PDB file of C-alpha atoms in Angstrom:
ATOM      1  CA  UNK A   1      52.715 202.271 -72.129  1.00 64.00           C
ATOM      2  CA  UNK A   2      51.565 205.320 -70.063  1.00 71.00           C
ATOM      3  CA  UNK A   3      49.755 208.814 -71.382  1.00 79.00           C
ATOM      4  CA  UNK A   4      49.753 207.190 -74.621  1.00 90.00           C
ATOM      5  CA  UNK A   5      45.222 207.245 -76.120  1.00 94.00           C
ATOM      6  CA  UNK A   6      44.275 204.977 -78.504  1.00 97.00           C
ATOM      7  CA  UNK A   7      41.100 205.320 -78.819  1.00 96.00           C
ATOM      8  CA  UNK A   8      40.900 208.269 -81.066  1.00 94.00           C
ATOM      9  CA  UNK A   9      42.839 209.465 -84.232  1.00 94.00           C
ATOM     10  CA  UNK A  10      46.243 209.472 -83.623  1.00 96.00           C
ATOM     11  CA  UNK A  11      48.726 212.185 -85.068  1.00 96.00           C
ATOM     12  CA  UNK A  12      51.647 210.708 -87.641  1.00 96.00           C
ATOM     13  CA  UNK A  13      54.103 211.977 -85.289  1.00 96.00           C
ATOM     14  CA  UNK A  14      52.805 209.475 -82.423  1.00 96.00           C
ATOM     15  CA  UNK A  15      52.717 206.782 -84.813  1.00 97.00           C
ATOM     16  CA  UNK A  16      56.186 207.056 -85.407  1.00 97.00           C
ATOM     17  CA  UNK A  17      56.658 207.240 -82.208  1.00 97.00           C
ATOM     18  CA  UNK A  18      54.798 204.215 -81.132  1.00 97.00           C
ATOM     19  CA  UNK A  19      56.331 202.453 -84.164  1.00 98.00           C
ATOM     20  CA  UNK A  20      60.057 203.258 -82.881  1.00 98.00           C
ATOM     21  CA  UNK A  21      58.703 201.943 -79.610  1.00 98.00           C
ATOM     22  CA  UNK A  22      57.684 198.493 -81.057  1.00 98.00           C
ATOM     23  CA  UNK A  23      60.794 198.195 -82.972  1.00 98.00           C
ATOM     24  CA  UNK A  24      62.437 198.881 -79.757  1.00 98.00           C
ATOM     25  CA  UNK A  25      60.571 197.004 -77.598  1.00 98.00           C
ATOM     26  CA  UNK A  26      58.872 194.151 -79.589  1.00 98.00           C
ATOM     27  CA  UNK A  27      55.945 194.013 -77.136  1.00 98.00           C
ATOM     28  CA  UNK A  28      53.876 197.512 -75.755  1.00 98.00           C
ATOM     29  CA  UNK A  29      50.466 197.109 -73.599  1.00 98.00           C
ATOM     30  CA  UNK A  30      47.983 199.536 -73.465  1.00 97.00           C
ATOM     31  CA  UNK A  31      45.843 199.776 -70.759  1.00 97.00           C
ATOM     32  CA  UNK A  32      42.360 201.544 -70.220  1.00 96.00           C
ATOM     33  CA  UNK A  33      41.705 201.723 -74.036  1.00 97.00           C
ATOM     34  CA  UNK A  34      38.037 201.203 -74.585  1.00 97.00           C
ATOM     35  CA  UNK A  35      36.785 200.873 -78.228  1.00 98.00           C
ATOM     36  CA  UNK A  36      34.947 199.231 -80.479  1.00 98.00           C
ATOM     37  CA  UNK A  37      36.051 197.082 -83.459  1.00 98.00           C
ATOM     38  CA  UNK A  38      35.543 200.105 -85.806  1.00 98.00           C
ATOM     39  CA  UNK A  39      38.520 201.900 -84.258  1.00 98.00           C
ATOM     40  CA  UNK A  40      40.171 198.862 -83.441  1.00 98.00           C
ATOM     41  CA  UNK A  41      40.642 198.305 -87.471  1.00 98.00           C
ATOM     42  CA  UNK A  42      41.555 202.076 -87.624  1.00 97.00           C
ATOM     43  CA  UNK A  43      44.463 201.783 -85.179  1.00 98.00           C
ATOM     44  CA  UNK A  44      45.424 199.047 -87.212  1.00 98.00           C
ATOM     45  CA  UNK A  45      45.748 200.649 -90.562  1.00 97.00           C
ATOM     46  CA  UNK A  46      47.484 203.547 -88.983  1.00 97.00           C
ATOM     47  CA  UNK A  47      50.302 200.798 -88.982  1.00 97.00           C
ATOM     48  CA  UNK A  48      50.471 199.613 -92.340  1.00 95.00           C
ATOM     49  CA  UNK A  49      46.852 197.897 -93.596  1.00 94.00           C
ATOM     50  CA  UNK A  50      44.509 195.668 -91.845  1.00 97.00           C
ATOM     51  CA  UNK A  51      44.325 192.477 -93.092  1.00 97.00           C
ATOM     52  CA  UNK A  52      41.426 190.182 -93.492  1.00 95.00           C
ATOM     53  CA  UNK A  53      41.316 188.480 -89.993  1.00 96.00           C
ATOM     54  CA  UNK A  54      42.678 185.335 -90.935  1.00 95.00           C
ATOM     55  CA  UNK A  55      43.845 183.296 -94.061  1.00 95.00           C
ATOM     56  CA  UNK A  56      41.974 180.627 -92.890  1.00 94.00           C
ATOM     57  CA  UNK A  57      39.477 181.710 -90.216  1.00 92.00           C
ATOM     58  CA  UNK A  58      36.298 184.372 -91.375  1.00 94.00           C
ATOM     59  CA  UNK A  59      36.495 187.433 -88.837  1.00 95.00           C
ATOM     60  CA  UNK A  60      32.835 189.007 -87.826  1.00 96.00           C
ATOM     61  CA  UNK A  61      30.140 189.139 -90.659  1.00 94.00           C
ATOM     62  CA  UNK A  62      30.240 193.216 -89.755  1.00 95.00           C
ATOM     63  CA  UNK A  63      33.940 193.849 -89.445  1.00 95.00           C
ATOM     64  CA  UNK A  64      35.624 191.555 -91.898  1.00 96.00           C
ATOM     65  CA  UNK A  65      39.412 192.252 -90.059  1.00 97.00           C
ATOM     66  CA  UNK A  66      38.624 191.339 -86.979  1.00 98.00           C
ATOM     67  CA  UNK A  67      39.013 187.973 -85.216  1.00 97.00           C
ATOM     68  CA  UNK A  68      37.107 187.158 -82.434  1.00 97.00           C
ATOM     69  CA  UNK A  69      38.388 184.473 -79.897  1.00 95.00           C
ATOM     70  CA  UNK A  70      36.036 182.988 -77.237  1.00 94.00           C
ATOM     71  CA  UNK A  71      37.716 180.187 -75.001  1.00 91.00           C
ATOM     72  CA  UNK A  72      34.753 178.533 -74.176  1.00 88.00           C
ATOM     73  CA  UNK A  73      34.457 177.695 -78.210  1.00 86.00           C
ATOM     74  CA  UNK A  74      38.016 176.146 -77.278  1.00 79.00           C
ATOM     75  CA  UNK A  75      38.419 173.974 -74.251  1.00 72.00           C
ATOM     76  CA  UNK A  76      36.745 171.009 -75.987  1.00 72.00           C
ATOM     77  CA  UNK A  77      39.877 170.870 -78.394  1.00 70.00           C
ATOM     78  CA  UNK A  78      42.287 171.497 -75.500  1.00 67.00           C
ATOM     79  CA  UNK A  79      40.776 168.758 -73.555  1.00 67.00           C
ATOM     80  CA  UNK A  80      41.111 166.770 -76.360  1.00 65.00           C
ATOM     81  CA  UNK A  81      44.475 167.594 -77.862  1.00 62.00           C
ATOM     82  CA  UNK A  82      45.906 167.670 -73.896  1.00 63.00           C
ATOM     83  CA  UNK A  83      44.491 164.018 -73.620  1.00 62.00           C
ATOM     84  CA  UNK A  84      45.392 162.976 -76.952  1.00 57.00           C
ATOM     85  CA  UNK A  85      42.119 162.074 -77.910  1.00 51.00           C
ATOM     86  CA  UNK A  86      41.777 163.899 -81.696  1.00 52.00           C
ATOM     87  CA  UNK A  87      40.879 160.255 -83.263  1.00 54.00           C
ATOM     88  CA  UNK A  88      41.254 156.963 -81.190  1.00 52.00           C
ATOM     89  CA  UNK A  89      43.201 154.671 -84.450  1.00 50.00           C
ATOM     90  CA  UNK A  90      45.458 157.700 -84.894  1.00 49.00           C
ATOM     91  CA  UNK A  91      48.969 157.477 -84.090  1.00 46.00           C
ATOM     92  CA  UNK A  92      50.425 159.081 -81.161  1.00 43.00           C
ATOM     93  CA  UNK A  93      52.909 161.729 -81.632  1.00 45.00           C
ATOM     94  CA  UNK A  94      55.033 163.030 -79.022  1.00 45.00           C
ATOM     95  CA  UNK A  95      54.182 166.274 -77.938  1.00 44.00           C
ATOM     96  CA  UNK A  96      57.179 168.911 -78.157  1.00 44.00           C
ATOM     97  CA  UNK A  97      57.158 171.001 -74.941  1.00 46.00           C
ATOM     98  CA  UNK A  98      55.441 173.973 -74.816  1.00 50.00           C
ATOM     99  CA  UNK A  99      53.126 172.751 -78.309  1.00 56.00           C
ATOM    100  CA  UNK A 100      51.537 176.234 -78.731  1.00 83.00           C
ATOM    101  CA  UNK A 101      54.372 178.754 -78.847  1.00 92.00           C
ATOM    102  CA  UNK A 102      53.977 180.190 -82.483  1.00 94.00           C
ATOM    103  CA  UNK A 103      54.410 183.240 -85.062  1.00 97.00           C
ATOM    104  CA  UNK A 104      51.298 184.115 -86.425  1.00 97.00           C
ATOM    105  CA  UNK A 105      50.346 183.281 -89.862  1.00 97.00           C
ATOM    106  CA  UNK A 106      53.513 181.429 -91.127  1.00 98.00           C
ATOM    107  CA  UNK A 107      52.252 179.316 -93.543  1.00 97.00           C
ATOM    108  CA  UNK A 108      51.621 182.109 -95.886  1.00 97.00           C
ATOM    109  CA  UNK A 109      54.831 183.647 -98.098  1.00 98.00           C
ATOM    110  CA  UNK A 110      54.177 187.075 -96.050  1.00 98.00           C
ATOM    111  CA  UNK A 111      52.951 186.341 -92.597  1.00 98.00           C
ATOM    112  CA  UNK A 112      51.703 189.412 -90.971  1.00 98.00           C
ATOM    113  CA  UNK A 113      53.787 192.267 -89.419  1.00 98.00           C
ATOM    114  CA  UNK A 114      52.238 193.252 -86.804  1.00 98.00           C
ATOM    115  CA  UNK A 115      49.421 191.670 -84.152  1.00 98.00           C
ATOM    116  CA  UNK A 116      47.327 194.055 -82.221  1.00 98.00           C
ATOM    117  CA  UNK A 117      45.244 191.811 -79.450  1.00 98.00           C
ATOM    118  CA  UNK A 118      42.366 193.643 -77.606  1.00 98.00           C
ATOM    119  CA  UNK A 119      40.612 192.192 -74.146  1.00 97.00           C
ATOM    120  CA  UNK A 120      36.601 192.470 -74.388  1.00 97.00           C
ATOM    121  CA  UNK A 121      35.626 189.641 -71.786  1.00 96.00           C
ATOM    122  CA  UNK A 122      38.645 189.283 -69.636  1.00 96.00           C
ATOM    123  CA  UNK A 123      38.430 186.814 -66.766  1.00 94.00           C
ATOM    124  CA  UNK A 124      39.609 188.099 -63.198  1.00 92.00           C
ATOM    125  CA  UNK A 125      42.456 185.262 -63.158  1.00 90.00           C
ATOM    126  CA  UNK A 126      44.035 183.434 -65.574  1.00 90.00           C
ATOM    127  CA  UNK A 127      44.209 183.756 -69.224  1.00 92.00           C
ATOM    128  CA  UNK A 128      47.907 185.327 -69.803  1.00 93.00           C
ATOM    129  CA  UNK A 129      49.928 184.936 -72.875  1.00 95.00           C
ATOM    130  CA  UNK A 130      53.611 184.455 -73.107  1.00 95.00           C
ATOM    131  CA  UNK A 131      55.808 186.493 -75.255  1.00 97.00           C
ATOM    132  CA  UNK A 132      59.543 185.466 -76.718  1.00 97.00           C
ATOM    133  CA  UNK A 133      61.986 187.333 -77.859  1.00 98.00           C
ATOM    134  CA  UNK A 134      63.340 185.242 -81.036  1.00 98.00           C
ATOM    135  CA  UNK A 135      66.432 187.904 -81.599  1.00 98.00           C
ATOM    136  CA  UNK A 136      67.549 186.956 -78.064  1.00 98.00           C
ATOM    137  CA  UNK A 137      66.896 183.087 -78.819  1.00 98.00           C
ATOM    138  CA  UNK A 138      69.471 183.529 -81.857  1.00 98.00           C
ATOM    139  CA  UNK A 139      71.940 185.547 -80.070  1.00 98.00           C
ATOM    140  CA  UNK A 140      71.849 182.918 -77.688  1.00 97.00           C
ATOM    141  CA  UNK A 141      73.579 180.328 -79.855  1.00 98.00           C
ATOM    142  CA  UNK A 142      76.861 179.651 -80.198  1.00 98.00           C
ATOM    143  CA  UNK A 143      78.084 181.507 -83.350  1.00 98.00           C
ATOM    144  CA  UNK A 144      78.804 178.519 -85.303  1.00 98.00           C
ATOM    145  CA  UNK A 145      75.232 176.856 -85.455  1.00 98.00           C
ATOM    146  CA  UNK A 146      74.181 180.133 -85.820  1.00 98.00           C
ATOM    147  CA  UNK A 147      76.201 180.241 -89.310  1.00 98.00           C
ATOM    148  CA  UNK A 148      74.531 176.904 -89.949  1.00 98.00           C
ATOM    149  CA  UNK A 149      71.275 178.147 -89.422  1.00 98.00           C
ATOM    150  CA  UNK A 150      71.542 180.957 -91.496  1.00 98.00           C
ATOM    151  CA  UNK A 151      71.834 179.029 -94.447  1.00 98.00           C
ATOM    152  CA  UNK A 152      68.723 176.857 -93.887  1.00 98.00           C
ATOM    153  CA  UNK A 153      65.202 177.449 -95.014  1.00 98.00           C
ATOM    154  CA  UNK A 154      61.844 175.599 -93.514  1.00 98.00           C
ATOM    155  CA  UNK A 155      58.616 174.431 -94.243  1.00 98.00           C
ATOM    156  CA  UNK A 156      55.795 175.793 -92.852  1.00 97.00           C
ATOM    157  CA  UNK A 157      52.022 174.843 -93.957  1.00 96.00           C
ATOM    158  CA  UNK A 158      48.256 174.449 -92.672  1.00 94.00           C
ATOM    159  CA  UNK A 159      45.695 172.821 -94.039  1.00 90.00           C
ATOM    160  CA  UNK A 160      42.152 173.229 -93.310  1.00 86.00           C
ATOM    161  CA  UNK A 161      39.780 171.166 -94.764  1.00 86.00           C
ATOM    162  CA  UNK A 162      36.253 172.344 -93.125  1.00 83.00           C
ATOM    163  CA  UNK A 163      37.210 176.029 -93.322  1.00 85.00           C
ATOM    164  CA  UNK A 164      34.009 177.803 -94.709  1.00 87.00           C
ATOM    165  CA  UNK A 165      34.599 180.313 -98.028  1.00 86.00           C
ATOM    166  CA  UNK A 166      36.226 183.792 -96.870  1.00 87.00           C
ATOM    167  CA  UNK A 167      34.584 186.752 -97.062  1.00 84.00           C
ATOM    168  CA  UNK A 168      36.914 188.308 -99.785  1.00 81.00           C
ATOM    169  CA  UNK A 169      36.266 185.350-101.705  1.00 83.00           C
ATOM    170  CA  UNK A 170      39.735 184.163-101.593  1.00 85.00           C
ATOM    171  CA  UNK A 171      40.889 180.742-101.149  1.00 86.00           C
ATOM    172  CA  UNK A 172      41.014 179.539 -97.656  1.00 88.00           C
ATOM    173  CA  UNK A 173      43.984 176.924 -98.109  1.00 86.00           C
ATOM    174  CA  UNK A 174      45.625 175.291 -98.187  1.00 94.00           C
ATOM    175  CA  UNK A 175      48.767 177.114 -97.644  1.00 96.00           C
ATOM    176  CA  UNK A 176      52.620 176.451 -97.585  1.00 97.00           C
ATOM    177  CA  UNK A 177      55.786 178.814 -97.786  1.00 98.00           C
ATOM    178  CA  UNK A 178      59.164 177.587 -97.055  1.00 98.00           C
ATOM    179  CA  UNK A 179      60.427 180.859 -95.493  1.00 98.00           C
ATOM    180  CA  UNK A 180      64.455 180.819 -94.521  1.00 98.00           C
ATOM    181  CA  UNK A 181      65.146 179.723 -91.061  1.00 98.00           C
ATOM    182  CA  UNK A 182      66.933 182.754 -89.840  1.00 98.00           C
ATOM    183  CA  UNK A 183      64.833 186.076 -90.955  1.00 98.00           C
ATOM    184  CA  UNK A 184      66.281 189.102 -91.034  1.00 98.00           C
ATOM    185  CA  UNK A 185      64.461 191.939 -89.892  1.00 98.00           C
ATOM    186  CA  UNK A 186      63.181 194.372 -93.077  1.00 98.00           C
ATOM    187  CA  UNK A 187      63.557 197.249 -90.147  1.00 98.00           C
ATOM    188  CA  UNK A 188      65.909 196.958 -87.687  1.00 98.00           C
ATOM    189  CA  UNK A 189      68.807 194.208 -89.898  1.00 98.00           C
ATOM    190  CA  UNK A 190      68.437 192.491 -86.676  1.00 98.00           C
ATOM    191  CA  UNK A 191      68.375 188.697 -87.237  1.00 98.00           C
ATOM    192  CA  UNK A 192      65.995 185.801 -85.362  1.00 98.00           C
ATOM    193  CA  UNK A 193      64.998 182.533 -85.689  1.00 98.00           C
ATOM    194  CA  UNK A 194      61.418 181.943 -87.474  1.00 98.00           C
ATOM    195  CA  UNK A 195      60.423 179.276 -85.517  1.00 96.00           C
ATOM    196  CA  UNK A 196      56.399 178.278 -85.175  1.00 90.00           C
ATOM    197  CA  UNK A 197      55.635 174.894 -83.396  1.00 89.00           C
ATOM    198  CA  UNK A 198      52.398 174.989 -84.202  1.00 88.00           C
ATOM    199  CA  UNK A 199      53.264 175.211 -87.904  1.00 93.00           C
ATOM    200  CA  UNK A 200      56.789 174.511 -89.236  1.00 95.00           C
ATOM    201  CA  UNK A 201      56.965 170.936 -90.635  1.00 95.00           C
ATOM    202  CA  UNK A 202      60.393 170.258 -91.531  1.00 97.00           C
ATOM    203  CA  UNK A 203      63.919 171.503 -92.271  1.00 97.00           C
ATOM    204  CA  UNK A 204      64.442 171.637 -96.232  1.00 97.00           C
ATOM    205  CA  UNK A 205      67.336 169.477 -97.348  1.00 96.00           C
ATOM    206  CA  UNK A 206      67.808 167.748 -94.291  1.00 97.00           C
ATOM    207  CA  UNK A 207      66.506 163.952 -93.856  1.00 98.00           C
ATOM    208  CA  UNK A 208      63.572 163.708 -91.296  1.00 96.00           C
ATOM    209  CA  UNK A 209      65.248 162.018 -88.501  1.00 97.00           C
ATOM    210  CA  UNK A 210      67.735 165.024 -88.957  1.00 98.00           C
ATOM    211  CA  UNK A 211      65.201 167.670 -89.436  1.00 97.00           C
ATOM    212  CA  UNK A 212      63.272 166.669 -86.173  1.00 95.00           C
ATOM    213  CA  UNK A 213      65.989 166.625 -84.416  1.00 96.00           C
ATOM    214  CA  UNK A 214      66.726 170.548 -85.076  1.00 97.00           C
ATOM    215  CA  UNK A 215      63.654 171.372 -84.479  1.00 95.00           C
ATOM    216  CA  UNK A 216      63.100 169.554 -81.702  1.00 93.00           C
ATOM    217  CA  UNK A 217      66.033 171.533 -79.838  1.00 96.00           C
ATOM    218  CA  UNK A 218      65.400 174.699 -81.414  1.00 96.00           C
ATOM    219  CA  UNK A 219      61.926 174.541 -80.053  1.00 94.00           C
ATOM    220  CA  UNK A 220      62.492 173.520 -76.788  1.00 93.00           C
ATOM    221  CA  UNK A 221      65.198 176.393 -76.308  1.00 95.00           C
ATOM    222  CA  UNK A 222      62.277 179.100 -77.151  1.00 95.00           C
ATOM    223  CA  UNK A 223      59.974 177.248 -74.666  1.00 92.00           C
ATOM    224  CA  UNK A 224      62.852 176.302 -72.161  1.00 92.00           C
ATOM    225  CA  UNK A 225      64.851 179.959 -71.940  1.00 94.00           C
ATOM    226  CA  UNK A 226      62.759 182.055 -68.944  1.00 93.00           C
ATOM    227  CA  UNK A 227      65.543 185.095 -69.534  1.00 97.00           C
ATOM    228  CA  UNK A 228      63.856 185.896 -73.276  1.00 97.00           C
ATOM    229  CA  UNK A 229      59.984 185.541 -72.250  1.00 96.00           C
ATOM    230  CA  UNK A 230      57.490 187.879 -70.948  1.00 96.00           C
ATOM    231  CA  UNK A 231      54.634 187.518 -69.527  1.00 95.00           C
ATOM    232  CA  UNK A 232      50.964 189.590 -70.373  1.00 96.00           C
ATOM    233  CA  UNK A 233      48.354 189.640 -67.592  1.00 95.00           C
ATOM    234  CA  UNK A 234      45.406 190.802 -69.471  1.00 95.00           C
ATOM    235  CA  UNK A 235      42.695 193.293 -68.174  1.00 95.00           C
ATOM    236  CA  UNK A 236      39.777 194.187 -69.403  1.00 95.00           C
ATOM    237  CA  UNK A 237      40.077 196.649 -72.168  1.00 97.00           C
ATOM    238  CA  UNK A 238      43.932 195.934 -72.307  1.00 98.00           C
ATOM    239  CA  UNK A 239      45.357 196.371 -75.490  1.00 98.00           C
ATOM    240  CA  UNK A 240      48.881 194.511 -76.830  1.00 98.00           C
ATOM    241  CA  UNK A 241      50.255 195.359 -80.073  1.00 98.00           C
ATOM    242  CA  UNK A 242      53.357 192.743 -80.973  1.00 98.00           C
ATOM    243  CA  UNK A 243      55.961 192.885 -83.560  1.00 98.00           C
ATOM    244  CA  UNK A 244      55.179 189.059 -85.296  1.00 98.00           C
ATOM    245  CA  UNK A 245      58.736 189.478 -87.156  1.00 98.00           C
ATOM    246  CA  UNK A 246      60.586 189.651 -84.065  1.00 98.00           C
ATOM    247  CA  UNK A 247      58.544 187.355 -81.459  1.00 98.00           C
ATOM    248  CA  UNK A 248      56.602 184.082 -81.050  1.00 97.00           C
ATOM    249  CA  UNK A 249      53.338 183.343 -78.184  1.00 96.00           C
ATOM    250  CA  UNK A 250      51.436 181.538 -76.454  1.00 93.00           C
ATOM    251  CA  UNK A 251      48.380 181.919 -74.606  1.00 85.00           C
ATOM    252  CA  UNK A 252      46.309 181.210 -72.890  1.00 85.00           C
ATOM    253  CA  UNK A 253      48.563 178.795 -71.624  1.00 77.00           C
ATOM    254  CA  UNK A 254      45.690 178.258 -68.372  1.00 82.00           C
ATOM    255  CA  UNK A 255      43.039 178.129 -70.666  1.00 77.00           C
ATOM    256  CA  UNK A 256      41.825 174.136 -68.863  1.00 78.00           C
ATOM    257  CA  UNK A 257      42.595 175.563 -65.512  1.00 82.00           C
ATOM    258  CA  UNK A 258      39.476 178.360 -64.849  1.00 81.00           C
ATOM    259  CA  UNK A 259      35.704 178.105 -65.744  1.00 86.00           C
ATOM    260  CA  UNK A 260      35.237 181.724 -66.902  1.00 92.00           C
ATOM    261  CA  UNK A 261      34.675 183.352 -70.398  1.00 94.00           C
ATOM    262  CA  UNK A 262      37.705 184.934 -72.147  1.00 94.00           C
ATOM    263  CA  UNK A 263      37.440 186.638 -75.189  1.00 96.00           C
ATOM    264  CA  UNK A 264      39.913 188.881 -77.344  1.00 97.00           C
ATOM    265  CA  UNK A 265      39.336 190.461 -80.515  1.00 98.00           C
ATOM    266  CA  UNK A 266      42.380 190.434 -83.007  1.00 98.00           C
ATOM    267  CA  UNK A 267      43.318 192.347 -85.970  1.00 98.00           C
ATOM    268  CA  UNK A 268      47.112 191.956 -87.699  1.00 98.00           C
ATOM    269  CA  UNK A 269      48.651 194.432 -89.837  1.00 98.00           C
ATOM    270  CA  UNK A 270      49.875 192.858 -93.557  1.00 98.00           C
ATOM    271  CA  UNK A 271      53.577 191.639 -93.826  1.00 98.00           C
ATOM    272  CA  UNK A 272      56.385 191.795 -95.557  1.00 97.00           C
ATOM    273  CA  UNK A 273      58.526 188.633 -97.428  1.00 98.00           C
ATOM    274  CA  UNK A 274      60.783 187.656 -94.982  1.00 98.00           C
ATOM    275  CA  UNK A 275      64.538 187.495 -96.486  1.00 98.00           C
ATOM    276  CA  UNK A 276      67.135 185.267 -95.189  1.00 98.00           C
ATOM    277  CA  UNK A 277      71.002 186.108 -94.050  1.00 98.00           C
ATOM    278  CA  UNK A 278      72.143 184.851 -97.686  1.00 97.00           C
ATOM    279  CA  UNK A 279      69.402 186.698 -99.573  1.00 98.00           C
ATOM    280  CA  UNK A 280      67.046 183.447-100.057  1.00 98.00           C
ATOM    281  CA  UNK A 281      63.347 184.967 -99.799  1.00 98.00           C
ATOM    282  CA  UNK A 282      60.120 183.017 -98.695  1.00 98.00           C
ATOM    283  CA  UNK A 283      58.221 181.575-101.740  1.00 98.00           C
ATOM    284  CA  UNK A 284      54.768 180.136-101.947  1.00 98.00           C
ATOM    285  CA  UNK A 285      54.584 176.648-102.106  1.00 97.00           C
ATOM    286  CA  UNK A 286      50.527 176.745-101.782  1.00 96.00           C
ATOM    287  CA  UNK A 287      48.332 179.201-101.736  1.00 94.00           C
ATOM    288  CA  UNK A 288      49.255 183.040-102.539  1.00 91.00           C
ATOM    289  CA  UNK A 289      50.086 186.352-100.125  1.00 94.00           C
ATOM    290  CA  UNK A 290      48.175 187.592 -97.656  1.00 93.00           C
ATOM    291  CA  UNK A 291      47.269 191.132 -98.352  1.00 91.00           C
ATOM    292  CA  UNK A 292      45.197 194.069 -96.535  1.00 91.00           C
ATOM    293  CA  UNK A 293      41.739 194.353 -97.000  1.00 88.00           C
ATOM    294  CA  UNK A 294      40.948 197.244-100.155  1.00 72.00           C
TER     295      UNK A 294
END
């Protein structure tokens, strides 16, 4: 977005405005928006709370809600996971096309609302991050399976054994939800598919070969369907605020393909239960919500 200055206190009329903008939109970048991770957590609870950085994952020792993301702490997993070499006896899995496309945080009963990424080493190529629009990926159905779908619910869960203690003392997993397959939007009443590849395990009530069979096609239409992604080319001191309820990503999706240093500081603003076409609302399976920070 143009004209629009982040960097210091904005009026509630502008957040409104930026917030009808989102809605709208689902994606905004902001570029030229130098700050530091003081205002960075400010912006953020202009939007609704900031939350700790991660359920999982500490944020910085000095700013608790804030997520830093270096690729070079990275590539050795993606080198790994790319040549499927996680644990030599372990059985090999077939990876579903396009692996990382996800929603953050669904394996908590409330993932987070909204994501606010901000560019502090950006590399002069490479680095981008996808966005899809999961309303459009529903609409894009035929109506029938989407009836079917609205009556579903899924599993979603992470488990992280190594994770150190979080700051706020809370437990850091695991965590499950089973949140309904087809949210509908607490905002707009527009409906999507909740769909994280990097997290949903299984279709409730369905048998497995069934269940991966769904999923399988359901993901590879959100990785496969060019007219409902976008496409961020980060700059230095960009800024992109996303919509979670309304969009999965990806990125960096080039992360093996350049040498240089990326690194993005995240903050995500606390979310809502989702709620389902029929009424059915997410419920904890493990672990409890994920709140803002007092």
């Amino acid at each position: 977005m143009e004209g629009v200055d982040l960097t210091s206190d904005l009026p509630p009329a502008v957040v409104a405005r930026l917030r009808e903008a989102l809605l709208s939109h689902k994606v905004l970048v902001f570029r030229n928006q130098p700050m530091d991770d003081e205002r960075h957590v400010e912006l953020t609870n202009a939007f609704g709370g900031a939350t700790a950085a991660h359920p999982i994952v500490n944020g910085l020792p000095e700013n608790p809600a804030v997520l830093r993301t270096a690729l070079s702490e990275e590539r050795k997993a993606l080198i790994e996971a790319e040549a499927g070499l996680s644990h030599p006896l372990k059985e090999r899995t077939l990876r579903r096309l396009r692996t990382e496309w996800h929603v953050d945080s669904t394996f908590v009963v409330n993932p987070n609302a909204i994501t606010i990424l901000r560019g502090v080493e950006i590399p002069l190529t490479g680095g981008d991050t996808l966005f899809a629009n999961l309303e459009a990926l529903y609409e894009g159905l035929s109506p029938s399976l989407r009836g079917y779908l609205d009556t579903l619910q899924a599993i979603h869960s992470r488990h992280a054994p190594s994770a150190p203690p979080r700051f706020d003392g809370k437990p850091a997993g695991p965590f499950a939800a089973v949140h309904p397959l087809v949210r509908v939007h607490p905002e707009t009443g527009a409906r999507s598919l909740l769909v994280s590849a990097v997290f949903l395990q299984a279709i409730r009530g369905l048998k497995p070969r069934e269940s991966a069979a769904l999923l399988d096609f359901l993901l590879d239409e959100l990785a496969g369907r060019d007219e409902i992604h976008a496409r961020v080319r980060w700059e230095q001191d960009m800024l992109v605020m996303w919509d979670n309820r309304a969009v999965a990503h990806a990125g960096p999706v080039d992360g093996l393909l350049f040498e240089e240093e990326r690194i993005v500081h995240r903050t995500t603003v606390v979310g809502d239960v989702p709620c389902g076409p029929n009424g059915f609302k997410s419920r904890a399976l493990m672990g409890g919500r994920f709140e803002a920070l007092a």
